[in-house]
Short mmCIF file of C-alpha atoms in Angstrom, two decimals:
data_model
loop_
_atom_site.label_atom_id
_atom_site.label_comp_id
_atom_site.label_asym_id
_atom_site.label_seq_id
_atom_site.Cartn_x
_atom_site.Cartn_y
_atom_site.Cartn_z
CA UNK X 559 -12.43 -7.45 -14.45
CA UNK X 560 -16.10 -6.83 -14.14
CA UNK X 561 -17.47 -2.88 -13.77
CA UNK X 562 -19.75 -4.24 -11.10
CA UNK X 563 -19.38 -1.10 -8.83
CA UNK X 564 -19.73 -3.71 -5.74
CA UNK X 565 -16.51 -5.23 -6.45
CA UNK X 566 -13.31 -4.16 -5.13
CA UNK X 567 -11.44 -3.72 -7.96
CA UNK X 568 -14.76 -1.80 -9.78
CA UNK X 569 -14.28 0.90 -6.98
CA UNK X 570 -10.56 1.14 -6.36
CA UNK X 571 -10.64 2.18 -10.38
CA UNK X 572 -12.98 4.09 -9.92
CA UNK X 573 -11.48 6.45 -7.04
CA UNK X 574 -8.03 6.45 -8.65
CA UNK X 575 -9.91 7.75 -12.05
CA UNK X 576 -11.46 9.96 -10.20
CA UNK X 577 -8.42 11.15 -7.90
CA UNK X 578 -6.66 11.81 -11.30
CA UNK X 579 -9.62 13.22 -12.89
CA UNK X 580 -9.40 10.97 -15.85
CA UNK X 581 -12.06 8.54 -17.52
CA UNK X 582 -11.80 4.84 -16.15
CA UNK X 583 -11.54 4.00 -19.92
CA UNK X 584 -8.23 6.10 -20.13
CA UNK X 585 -6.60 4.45 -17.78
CA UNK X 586 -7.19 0.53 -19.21
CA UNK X 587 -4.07 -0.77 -20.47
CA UNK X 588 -1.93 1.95 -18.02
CA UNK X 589 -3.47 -0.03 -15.01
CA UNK X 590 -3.27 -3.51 -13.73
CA UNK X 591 -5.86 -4.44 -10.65
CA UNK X 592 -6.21 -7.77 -8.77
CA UNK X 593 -8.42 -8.13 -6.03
CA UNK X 594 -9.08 -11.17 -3.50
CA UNK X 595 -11.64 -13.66 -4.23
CA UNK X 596 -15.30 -11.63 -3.43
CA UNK X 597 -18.58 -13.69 -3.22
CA UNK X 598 -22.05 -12.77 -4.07
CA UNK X 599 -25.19 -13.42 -1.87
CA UNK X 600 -25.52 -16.26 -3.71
CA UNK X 601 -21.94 -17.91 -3.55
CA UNK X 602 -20.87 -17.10 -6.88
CA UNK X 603 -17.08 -16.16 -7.47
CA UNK X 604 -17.89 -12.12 -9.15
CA UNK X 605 -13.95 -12.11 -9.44
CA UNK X 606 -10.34 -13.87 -10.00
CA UNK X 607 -8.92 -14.95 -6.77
CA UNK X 608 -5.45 -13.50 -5.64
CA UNK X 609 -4.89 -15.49 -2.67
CA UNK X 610 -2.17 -13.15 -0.71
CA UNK X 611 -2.68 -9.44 -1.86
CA UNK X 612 0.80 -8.67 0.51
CA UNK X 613 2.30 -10.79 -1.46
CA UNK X 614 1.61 -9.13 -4.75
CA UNK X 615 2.56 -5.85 -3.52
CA UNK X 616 5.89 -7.18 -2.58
CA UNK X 617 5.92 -8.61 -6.25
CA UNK X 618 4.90 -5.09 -7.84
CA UNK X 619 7.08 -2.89 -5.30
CA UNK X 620 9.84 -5.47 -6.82
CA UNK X 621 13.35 -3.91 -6.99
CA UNK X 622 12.15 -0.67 -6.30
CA UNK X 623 15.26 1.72 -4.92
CA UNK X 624 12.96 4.33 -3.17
CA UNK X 625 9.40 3.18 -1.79
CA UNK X 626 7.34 5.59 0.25
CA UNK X 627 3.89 4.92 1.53
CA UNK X 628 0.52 5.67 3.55
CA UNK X 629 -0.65 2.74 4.89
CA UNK X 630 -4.19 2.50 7.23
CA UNK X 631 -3.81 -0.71 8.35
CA UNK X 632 -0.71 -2.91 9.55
CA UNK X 633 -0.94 -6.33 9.82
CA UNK X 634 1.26 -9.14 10.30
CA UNK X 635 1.35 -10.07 6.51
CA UNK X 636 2.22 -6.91 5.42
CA UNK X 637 4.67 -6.28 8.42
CA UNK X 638 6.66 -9.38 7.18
CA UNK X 639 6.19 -8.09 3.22
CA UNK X 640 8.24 -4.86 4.25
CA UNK X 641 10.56 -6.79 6.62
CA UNK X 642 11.36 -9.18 3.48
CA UNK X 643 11.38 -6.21 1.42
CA UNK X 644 13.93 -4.67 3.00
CA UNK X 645 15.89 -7.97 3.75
CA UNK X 646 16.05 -8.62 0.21
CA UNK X 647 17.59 -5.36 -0.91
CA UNK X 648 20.09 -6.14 1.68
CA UNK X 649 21.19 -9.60 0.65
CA UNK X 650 22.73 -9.03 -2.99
CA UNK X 651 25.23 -6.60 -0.93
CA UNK X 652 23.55 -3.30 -2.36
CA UNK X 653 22.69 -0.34 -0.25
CA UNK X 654 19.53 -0.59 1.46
CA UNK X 655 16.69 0.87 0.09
CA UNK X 656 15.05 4.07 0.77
CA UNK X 657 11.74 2.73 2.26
CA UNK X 658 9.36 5.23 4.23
CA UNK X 659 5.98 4.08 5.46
CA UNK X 660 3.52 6.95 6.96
CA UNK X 661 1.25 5.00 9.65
CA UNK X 662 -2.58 6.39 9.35
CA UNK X 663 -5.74 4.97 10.97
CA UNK X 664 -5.83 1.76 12.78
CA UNK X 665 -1.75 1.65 11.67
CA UNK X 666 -1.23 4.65 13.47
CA UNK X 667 -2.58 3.32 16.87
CA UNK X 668 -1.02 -0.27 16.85
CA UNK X 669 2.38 2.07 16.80
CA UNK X 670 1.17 3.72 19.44
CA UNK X 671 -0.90 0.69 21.09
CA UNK X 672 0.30 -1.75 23.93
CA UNK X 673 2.30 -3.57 20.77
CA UNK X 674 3.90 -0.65 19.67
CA UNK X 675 7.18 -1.16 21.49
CA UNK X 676 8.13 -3.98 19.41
CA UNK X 677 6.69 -2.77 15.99
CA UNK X 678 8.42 0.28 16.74
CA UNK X 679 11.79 -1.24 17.53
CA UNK X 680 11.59 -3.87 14.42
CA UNK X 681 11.23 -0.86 11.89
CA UNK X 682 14.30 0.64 13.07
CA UNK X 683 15.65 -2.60 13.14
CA UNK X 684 14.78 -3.22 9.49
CA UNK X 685 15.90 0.06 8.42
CA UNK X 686 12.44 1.33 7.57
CA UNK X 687 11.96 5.17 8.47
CA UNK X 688 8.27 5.16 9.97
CA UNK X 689 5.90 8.19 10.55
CA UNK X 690 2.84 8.19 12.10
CA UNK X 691 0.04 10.41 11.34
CA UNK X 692 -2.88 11.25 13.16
CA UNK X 693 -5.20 11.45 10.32
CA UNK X 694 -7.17 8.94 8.03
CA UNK X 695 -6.65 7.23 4.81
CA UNK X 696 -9.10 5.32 2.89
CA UNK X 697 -6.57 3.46 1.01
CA UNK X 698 -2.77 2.27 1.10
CA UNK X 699 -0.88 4.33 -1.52
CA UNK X 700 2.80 3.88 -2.29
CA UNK X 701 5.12 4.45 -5.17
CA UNK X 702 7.92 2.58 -5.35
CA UNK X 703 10.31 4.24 -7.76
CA UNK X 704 7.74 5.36 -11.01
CA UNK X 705 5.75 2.57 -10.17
CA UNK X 706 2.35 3.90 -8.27
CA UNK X 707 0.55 0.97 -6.21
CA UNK X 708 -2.86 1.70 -4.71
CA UNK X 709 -4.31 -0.99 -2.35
CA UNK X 710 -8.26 -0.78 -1.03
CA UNK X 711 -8.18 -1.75 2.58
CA UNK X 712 -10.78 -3.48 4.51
CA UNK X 713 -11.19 -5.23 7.61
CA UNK X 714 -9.44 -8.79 6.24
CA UNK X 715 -6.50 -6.71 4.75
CA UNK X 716 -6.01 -5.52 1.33
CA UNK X 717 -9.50 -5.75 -0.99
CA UNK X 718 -7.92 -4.65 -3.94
CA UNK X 719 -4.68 -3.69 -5.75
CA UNK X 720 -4.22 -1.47 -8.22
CA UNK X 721 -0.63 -0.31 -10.11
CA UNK X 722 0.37 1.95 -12.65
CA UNK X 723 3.30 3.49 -14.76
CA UNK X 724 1.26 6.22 -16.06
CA UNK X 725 1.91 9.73 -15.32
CA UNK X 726 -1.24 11.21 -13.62
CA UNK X 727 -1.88 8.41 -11.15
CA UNK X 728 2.39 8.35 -10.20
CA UNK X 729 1.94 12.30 -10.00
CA UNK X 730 -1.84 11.72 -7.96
CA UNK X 731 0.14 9.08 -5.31
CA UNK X 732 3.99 11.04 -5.36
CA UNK X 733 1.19 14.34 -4.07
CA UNK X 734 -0.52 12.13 -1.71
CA UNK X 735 2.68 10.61 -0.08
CA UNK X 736 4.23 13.95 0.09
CA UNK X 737 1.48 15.63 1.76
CA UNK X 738 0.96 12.79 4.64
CA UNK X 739 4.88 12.54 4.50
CA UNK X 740 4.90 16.42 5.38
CA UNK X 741 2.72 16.21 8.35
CA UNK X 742 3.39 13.27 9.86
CA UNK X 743 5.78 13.13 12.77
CA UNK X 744 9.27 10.34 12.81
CA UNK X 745 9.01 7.29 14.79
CA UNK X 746 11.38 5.87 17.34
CA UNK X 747 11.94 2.81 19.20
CA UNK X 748 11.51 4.51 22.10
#
């Protein structure tokens, strides 16, 4: 990846550094980051293409017992990444998971929007415990058993994704879960 602060990628390491309060170079080789295809002015590719961020965050959540997340925006793609999420835990006859996604920003209002009856209702449904929170976020964060994800969110969906084993950024994202977790209120399918 390029340290051109105008990608993506450059930026979403650059906030989670800075989050943990720990040099970008100390977190190469703890940290893996993709990011979707980004153009210059002049046409030219300034990164590797990753052609359905949703899908790699199913991929990295994985087999993850417990997820929890804050997530800004909710789109179809990633509404049918949880759904599958959750309908694969189901289908090898295990428990299923402990998934809770905190609704902020533009996520927050679709709950609460004209489509909102339905979203609402195919949560429950898929046995995900959703919160919504009135607040902002400026980024998905989730951590999915050790496993911290970070995803950059823009108006086309996720920008940028960015996961890591290592301590500081799963203690940075388990704190920043918690704290939306803790004042955000349940969701129904009422």
């Amino acid at each position: 990846m390029t340290d051109d602060t105008r990608s993506p990628a450059a930026a979403l390491r650059s906030l989670v550094a800075s989050a943990v309060d720990a040099d970008l170079a100390a977190l190469d080789g703890q940290t893996e980051v993709v990011e979707r295809a980004n153009e210059t002015a002049s046409g030219d590719a300034v990164a590797p293409v990753d052609a359905d961020l949703t899908e790699r965050l199913a991929e990295v959540v994985g087999d993850a017992e417990a997820v929890v997340a804050v997530v800004p925006r909710l789109d179809a793609g990633l509404a049918r990444r949880l759904s599958g999420v959750v309908e694969a835990a189901d289908g090898d006859g295990d428990a299923p998971r402990d998934l809770r996604v905190v609704f902020t920003d533009a996520a927050s209002d679709r709950l609460s929007g004209p489509a909102g009856p339905v979203v609402r209702r195919l949560l429950v449904e898929r046995g995900i415990e959703a919160y919504r929170h009135d607040g902002e976020s400026p980024v998905t964060v989730a951590l999915a058993d050790d496993r911290a994800v970070v995803g950059l969110v823009d108006g086309d969906g996720i920008a940028a994704l960015l996961w890591s084993d290592a301590p500081a950024v799963r203690e940075w994202a388990a704190a920043t879960c918690g704290r939306y977790l803790d004042a955000a209120e349940p969701v129904g399918d009422d």
